[in-house]
mmCIF file of C-alpha atoms in Angstrom:
data_model
loop_
_atom_site.group_PDB
_atom_site.id
_atom_site.type_symbol
_atom_site.label_atom_id
_atom_site.label_comp_id
_atom_site.label_asym_id
_atom_site.label_seq_id
_atom_site.Cartn_x
_atom_site.Cartn_y
_atom_site.Cartn_z
ATOM 1 C CA MET N 1 57.766 63.948 -24.684
ATOM 2 C CA ASN N 2 58.073 65.256 -21.072
ATOM 3 C CA SER N 3 56.145 63.955 -18.275
ATOM 4 C CA PHE N 4 53.683 66.647 -17.950
ATOM 5 C CA LEU N 5 52.500 66.393 -21.455
ATOM 6 C CA LYS N 6 52.297 62.526 -21.216
ATOM 7 C CA THR N 7 50.509 62.734 -18.008
ATOM 8 C CA THR N 8 47.811 65.366 -19.263
ATOM 9 C CA ASP N 9 47.595 63.220 -22.435
ATOM 10 C CA LEU N 10 46.813 60.089 -20.580
ATOM 11 C CA LEU N 11 44.339 61.843 -18.336
ATOM 12 C CA HIS N 12 42.680 63.534 -21.189
ATOM 13 C CA ARG N 13 42.361 60.048 -23.086
ATOM 14 C CA ALA N 14 40.877 58.389 -19.706
ATOM 15 C CA MET N 15 38.365 61.170 -19.506
ATOM 16 C CA ASP N 16 37.297 60.406 -23.194
ATOM 17 C CA VAL N 17 36.955 56.685 -22.493
ATOM 18 C CA SER N 18 34.979 57.576 -19.304
ATOM 19 C CA ALA N 19 32.548 59.553 -21.301
ATOM 20 C CA LEU N 20 32.084 56.857 -23.831
ATOM 21 C CA ARG N 21 31.736 54.387 -20.919
ATOM 22 C CA TYR N 22 28.993 56.484 -19.556
ATOM 23 C CA GLU N 23 27.326 56.560 -23.105
ATOM 24 C CA VAL N 24 27.512 53.051 -23.425
ATOM 25 C CA THR N 25 26.276 52.140 -19.779
ATOM 26 C CA ALA N 26 23.508 54.370 -20.368
ATOM 27 C CA ASN N 27 22.436 52.898 -23.603
ATOM 28 C CA ASN N 28 22.454 49.406 -21.733
ATOM 29 C CA LEU N 29 20.302 50.728 -19.008
ATOM 30 C CA ALA N 30 17.854 52.289 -21.543
ATOM 31 C CA ASN N 31 17.612 48.954 -23.387
ATOM 32 C CA SER N 32 17.202 46.698 -20.314
ATOM 33 C CA GLU N 33 13.673 45.360 -21.279
ATOM 34 C CA VAL N 34 14.364 45.179 -25.079
ATOM 35 C CA PRO N 35 14.177 41.450 -26.155
ATOM 36 C CA ASN N 36 17.542 39.788 -27.282
ATOM 37 C CA PHE N 37 19.427 42.954 -26.335
ATOM 38 C CA LYS N 38 22.997 42.184 -25.368
ATOM 39 C CA ARG N 39 25.034 44.684 -22.940
ATOM 40 C CA SER N 40 28.161 46.367 -24.236
ATOM 41 C CA GLU N 41 31.064 47.387 -22.227
ATOM 42 C CA ILE N 42 34.316 49.375 -23.051
ATOM 43 C CA ASN N 43 37.644 47.768 -23.140
ATOM 44 C CA PHE N 44 40.630 50.304 -22.895
ATOM 45 C CA GLU N 45 42.824 49.778 -19.901
ATOM 46 C CA SER N 46 44.186 46.402 -20.876
ATOM 47 C CA GLU N 47 45.465 47.521 -24.477
ATOM 48 C CA LEU N 48 46.911 50.828 -22.794
ATOM 49 C CA LYS N 49 48.800 48.658 -20.187
ATOM 50 C CA LYS N 50 50.224 46.667 -23.025
ATOM 51 C CA ALA N 51 51.508 49.718 -24.828
ATOM 52 C CA LEU N 52 53.105 51.179 -21.730
ATOM 53 C CA GLU N 53 54.770 48.214 -21.028
ATOM 54 C CA SER N 54 56.086 47.713 -24.446
ATOM 55 C CA GLU N 55 57.461 51.392 -24.129
ATOM 56 C CA GLU N 56 59.317 50.352 -20.903
ATOM 57 C CA ALA N 57 60.631 47.253 -22.490
ATOM 58 C CA ALA N 58 61.924 49.004 -25.559
ATOM 59 C CA LYS N 59 64.156 51.277 -23.433
ATOM 60 C CA THR N 60 66.071 48.376 -21.926
ATOM 61 C CA ALA N 61 65.892 45.735 -24.753
ATOM 62 C CA PHE N 62 68.643 44.835 -27.209
ATOM 63 C CA GLN N 63 68.416 46.453 -30.363
ATOM 64 C CA MET N 64 68.952 44.449 -33.616
ATOM 65 C CA THR N 65 69.279 46.206 -37.061
ATOM 66 C CA THR N 66 67.165 45.434 -39.618
ATOM 67 C CA THR N 67 68.268 45.914 -43.067
ATOM 68 C CA SER N 68 64.928 45.455 -44.784
ATOM 69 C CA GLU N 69 61.487 45.914 -44.080
ATOM 70 C CA LYS N 70 60.893 42.422 -44.360
ATOM 71 C CA HIS N 71 62.801 41.547 -41.187
ATOM 72 C CA ILE N 72 61.043 41.120 -38.009
ATOM 73 C CA PRO N 73 61.795 43.580 -35.442
ATOM 74 C CA SER N 74 63.493 42.674 -32.330
ATOM 75 C CA ASN N 75 60.959 44.557 -30.129
ATOM 76 C CA ARG N 76 57.586 45.652 -30.921
ATOM 77 C CA TYR N 77 56.941 49.044 -29.589
ATOM 78 C CA ILE N 78 53.405 50.208 -29.293
ATOM 79 C CA ASP N 79 52.656 53.836 -29.306
ATOM 80 C CA TYR N 80 49.983 54.599 -26.756
ATOM 81 C CA ARG N 81 48.486 57.300 -28.415
ATOM 82 C CA THR N 82 47.330 54.756 -31.156
ATOM 83 C CA ILE N 83 45.324 52.680 -28.711
ATOM 84 C CA GLU N 84 41.487 53.223 -29.119
ATOM 85 C CA PRO N 85 38.715 51.934 -26.853
ATOM 86 C CA ARG N 86 36.962 48.968 -27.961
ATOM 87 C CA ARG N 87 33.319 48.354 -27.742
ATOM 88 C CA VAL N 88 32.814 44.684 -26.619
ATOM 89 C CA LEU N 89 29.551 43.136 -27.024
ATOM 90 C CA ASP N 90 28.454 40.449 -24.078
ATOM 91 C CA TYR N 91 26.695 37.716 -26.137
ATOM 92 C CA THR N 92 27.658 34.843 -24.346
ATOM 93 C CA THR N 93 25.403 35.539 -21.198
ATOM 94 C CA THR N 94 21.630 35.595 -20.928
ATOM 95 C CA SER N 95 19.968 36.767 -17.611
ATOM 96 C CA LYS N 96 16.124 36.799 -18.643
ATOM 97 C CA ALA N 97 13.711 34.775 -20.499
ATOM 98 C CA ASN N 98 13.548 37.021 -23.344
ATOM 99 C CA GLY N 99 17.364 36.827 -24.128
ATOM 100 C CA ASN N 100 18.320 40.252 -22.642
ATOM 101 C CA ASN N 101 21.462 40.024 -20.469
ATOM 102 C CA VAL N 102 21.354 43.498 -18.959
ATOM 103 C CA ASP N 103 20.905 43.791 -15.118
ATOM 104 C CA PRO N 104 19.616 47.241 -14.505
ATOM 105 C CA GLU N 105 20.863 47.311 -11.065
ATOM 106 C CA GLN N 106 24.341 46.661 -12.126
ATOM 107 C CA GLU N 107 24.222 49.263 -14.904
ATOM 108 C CA ALA N 108 23.155 51.791 -12.398
ATOM 109 C CA MET N 109 25.949 51.008 -10.161
ATOM 110 C CA ASN N 110 28.283 51.383 -13.083
ATOM 111 C CA LEU N 111 26.992 54.478 -13.932
ATOM 112 C CA LEU N 112 27.778 55.809 -10.287
ATOM 113 C CA LYS N 113 31.276 54.406 -10.654
ATOM 114 C CA ILE N 114 31.838 56.142 -13.839
ATOM 115 C CA GLN N 115 30.686 59.317 -12.421
ATOM 116 C CA LEU N 116 33.185 59.050 -9.572
ATOM 117 C CA ASN N 117 35.820 57.950 -11.800
ATOM 118 C CA TYR N 118 35.379 60.791 -14.001
ATOM 119 C CA SER N 119 35.149 63.338 -11.170
ATOM 120 C CA LEU N 120 38.559 61.820 -9.910
ATOM 121 C CA LEU N 121 40.239 62.301 -13.406
ATOM 122 C CA THR N 122 39.222 65.993 -13.292
ATOM 123 C CA GLN N 123 40.796 66.334 -10.034
ATOM 124 C CA LEU N 124 43.864 65.022 -11.181
ATOM 125 C CA GLN N 125 43.957 67.186 -14.350
ATOM 126 C CA SER N 126 43.311 70.166 -12.049
ATOM 127 C CA PHE N 127 46.165 69.186 -9.745
ATOM 128 C CA GLU N 128 48.569 68.824 -12.939
ATOM 129 C CA PHE N 129 47.889 72.293 -13.930
ATOM 130 C CA SER N 130 47.914 73.805 -10.589
ATOM 131 C CA GLN N 131 51.725 72.365 -10.134
ATOM 132 C CA VAL N 132 52.452 74.176 -13.413
ATOM 133 C CA LYS N 133 50.969 77.366 -12.247
ATOM 134 C CA SER N 134 52.907 77.283 -9.089
ATOM 135 C CA VAL N 135 56.196 76.650 -10.883
ATOM 136 C CA LEU N 136 55.578 79.670 -13.016
ATOM 137 C CA LYS N 137 54.641 81.992 -10.092
#
């Protein structure tokens, strides 16, 4: 896969995760007064980082031959395209007397941050395609 395809694919996946993050944060904000409601968040970047690091490590790692599928491979390559965002429930904290742990101000700030992040990702995507357009001219 060339760098343009990989970059646009990563940007597309990041935009999808931002949209999901926005949905989850809006749900948290909407349920900020519901008794015993626990906020959720999306975990994606740490797993994506592990996959990209495993890809780099696989390029330089010593390759051992396995003659059976029962053998343990010497390096574990994780394809970044298999990484999916995970919804994580924060059940360990409680900030209100009714058991709810949603801080509406913090969730509103998260919504703004997600919107700015999505805007940045769209600009990066536009830049990638403008580079291709300039090469084709």
